[in-house]
Amino acid sequence: MTSTPPAPGAPTADALTVEVVELLGTVVARYHEEYEEAAGQHSLTGAQARVLALLSREPLPMRRIAQQLKCEPSNVTGIVDRLEGRGLVERRPSPEDRRVKLAAVTEQGRQTSARLRESLDFAREPLAGLTTTERTLLRYLLQRMLGLDAAPPAEHPEYLEHP
């Protein structure tokens, strides 16, 4: 894999930023690896497990599921078909617009999703080694990186000073 050099005059990433990006990439890769393995232990693909997790929060139309997963709605239809065939998901009309079908998790699907989530040790173990303050700060920083409206943690404001 070759990298494209930055355009003339474009800012270049400093060494710290490059290292942080590489560390984030490693964390994401390890998370996906464990997630796929945990899904397999429940006879699910990673995509099926992600759909089940989304639907455990709330019923969603196929289009919204596809947007969340960054895939085509036709892919979601196949995933939901397979989950429905196993009794983990059901389709129901939307209360707001009966022409729209929502995918909703069944009680069996909710239990499967909860067991899958409990089996994910990758993040739980390293996070357990951090203090509550460190985990709070990490959550805040990740929320900021994602552009979410995050309230800064009250403790240790020195960590939050901007240069």
Coordinates of C-alpha atoms in Angstrom, one line a residue:
M1 CA 0.0 0.0 0.0
T2 CA 1.5 3.3 -1.0
S3 CA 0.7 6.6 0.5
T4 CA 0.1 9.7 -1.5
P5 CA 2.4 12.6 -0.6
P6 CA 0.5 15.7 0.7
A7 CA -0.3 18.4 -1.8
P8 CA 2.1 21.3 -1.9
G9 CA 1.3 23.7 0.9
A10 CA -1.0 21.2 2.7
P11 CA -0.3 20.8 6.4
T12 CA 1.6 17.6 7.4
A13 CA 0.7 15.5 10.4
D14 CA 3.2 15.8 13.3
A15 CA 4.7 12.6 14.7
L16 CA 2.4 12.6 17.7
T17 CA -0.7 12.8 15.5
V18 CA 0.6 10.0 13.3
E19 CA 1.2 7.8 16.4
V20 CA -2.2 8.5 17.8
V21 CA -3.9 7.7 14.5
E22 CA -1.9 4.4 14.3
L23 CA -2.9 3.5 17.9
L24 CA -6.5 4.2 17.2
G25 CA -6.3 2.0 14.1
T26 CA -4.8 -0.8 16.1
V27 CA -7.6 -0.5 18.7
V28 CA -10.3 -0.5 16.1
A29 CA -8.7 -3.5 14.3
R30 CA -8.5 -5.5 17.6
Y31 CA -12.0 -4.6 18.5
H32 CA -13.4 -5.8 15.1
E33 CA -11.4 -9.0 15.3
E34 CA -12.8 -9.8 18.8
Y35 CA -16.3 -8.7 17.7
E36 CA -16.2 -11.1 14.7
E37 CA -15.0 -13.9 16.9
A38 CA -17.7 -13.2 19.6
A39 CA -20.4 -13.0 16.9
G40 CA -19.2 -16.4 15.5
Q41 CA -19.7 -18.0 18.9
H42 CA -23.3 -17.0 18.6
S43 CA -23.5 -18.3 15.0
L44 CA -23.8 -14.7 13.7
T45 CA -21.7 -12.8 11.3
G46 CA -20.2 -9.5 12.4
A47 CA -22.8 -7.6 10.3
Q48 CA -25.7 -9.6 11.8
A49 CA -24.4 -8.9 15.3
R50 CA -24.1 -5.2 14.6
V51 CA -27.7 -5.1 13.3
L52 CA -28.9 -6.9 16.4
A53 CA -27.0 -4.5 18.6
L54 CA -28.6 -1.5 16.8
L55 CA -32.1 -3.0 17.0
S56 CA -31.6 -3.7 20.7
R57 CA -31.7 0.0 21.3
E58 CA -34.8 0.7 19.2
P59 CA -36.7 -0.6 16.2
L60 CA -35.4 1.0 12.9
P61 CA -36.4 1.2 9.3
M62 CA -34.0 -0.6 6.9
R63 CA -32.8 2.7 5.4
R64 CA -31.7 3.9 8.9
I65 CA -29.9 0.6 9.6
A66 CA -28.1 0.9 6.3
Q67 CA -27.1 4.5 7.1
Q68 CA -25.7 3.5 10.5
L69 CA -23.8 0.6 9.0
K70 CA -22.7 2.6 6.0
C71 CA -24.0 0.0 3.5
E72 CA -26.7 -0.5 0.9
P73 CA -30.3 -1.1 2.1
S74 CA -30.4 -4.3 0.0
N75 CA -27.5 -5.7 2.2
V76 CA -29.6 -4.9 5.3
T77 CA -32.6 -6.7 3.9
G78 CA -30.6 -9.9 3.6
I79 CA -29.2 -9.6 7.1
V80 CA -32.6 -8.9 8.6
D81 CA -34.1 -11.8 6.6
R82 CA -31.5 -14.2 8.2
L83 CA -32.0 -12.8 11.7
E84 CA -35.8 -13.0 11.2
G85 CA -35.4 -16.6 10.1
R86 CA -33.7 -17.4 13.5
G87 CA -36.4 -15.6 15.5
L88 CA -34.0 -12.8 16.6
V89 CA -35.7 -10.0 14.7
E90 CA -39.2 -9.3 13.4
R91 CA -40.6 -6.8 10.9
R92 CA -43.5 -4.6 12.0
P93 CA -45.3 -1.5 10.6
S94 CA -44.1 1.8 11.8
P95 CA -46.7 3.5 14.1
E96 CA -46.0 6.8 12.3
D97 CA -46.3 5.5 8.8
R98 CA -47.8 2.1 8.2
R99 CA -46.2 1.9 4.8
V100 CA -42.8 1.8 6.5
K101 CA -41.6 -1.5 7.9
L102 CA -39.4 -1.4 11.0
A103 CA -37.0 -4.1 12.0
A104 CA -37.4 -4.8 15.7
V105 CA -35.5 -7.2 18.0
T106 CA -37.4 -10.0 19.6
E107 CA -36.8 -11.0 23.3
Q108 CA -34.6 -13.9 22.0
G109 CA -32.6 -11.4 19.9
R110 CA -32.3 -9.0 22.9
Q111 CA -30.9 -11.9 25.0
T112 CA -28.5 -13.0 22.3
S113 CA -27.3 -9.4 21.8
A114 CA -26.7 -9.0 25.6
R115 CA -24.8 -12.3 25.8
L116 CA -22.6 -11.2 22.8
R117 CA -21.9 -7.8 24.4
E118 CA -21.0 -9.5 27.7
S119 CA -18.5 -11.8 25.9
L120 CA -16.5 -8.8 24.5
D121 CA -13.5 -8.7 26.8
F122 CA -11.1 -6.7 24.6
A123 CA -12.1 -3.3 25.7
R124 CA -13.3 -4.2 29.1
E125 CA -10.0 -5.6 30.3
P126 CA -7.8 -2.7 29.3
L127 CA -10.3 -0.1 30.4
A128 CA -10.5 -1.8 33.8
G129 CA -6.8 -0.8 34.2
L130 CA -7.7 2.9 33.9
T131 CA -9.0 4.9 36.8
T132 CA -12.6 6.3 36.6
T133 CA -11.1 9.7 35.9
E134 CA -9.0 8.4 33.0
R135 CA -12.0 6.5 31.5
T136 CA -14.1 9.7 31.9
L137 CA -11.5 11.7 30.1
L138 CA -11.1 9.1 27.4
R139 CA -14.9 9.2 26.8
Y140 CA -14.8 13.0 26.6
L141 CA -12.0 13.0 24.1
L142 CA -13.5 10.4 21.9
Q143 CA -16.8 12.3 21.9
R144 CA -15.0 15.5 20.9
M145 CA -13.2 13.6 18.1
L146 CA -16.6 12.4 16.8
G147 CA -18.0 15.9 17.0
L148 CA -20.6 15.0 19.6
D149 CA -21.8 17.6 22.1
A150 CA -19.7 16.5 25.1
A151 CA -19.6 18.0 28.5
P152 CA -16.1 18.2 29.8
P153 CA -15.4 16.2 32.9
A154 CA -15.3 18.3 36.1
E155 CA -12.4 16.6 37.6
H156 CA -8.8 17.3 36.4
P157 CA -9.5 20.4 34.3
E158 CA -5.8 20.7 33.6
Y159 CA -6.2 17.8 31.1
L160 CA -8.7 19.9 29.1
E161 CA -6.6 23.0 28.6
H162 CA -6.3 23.9 24.9
P163 CA -2.9 24.9 23.6

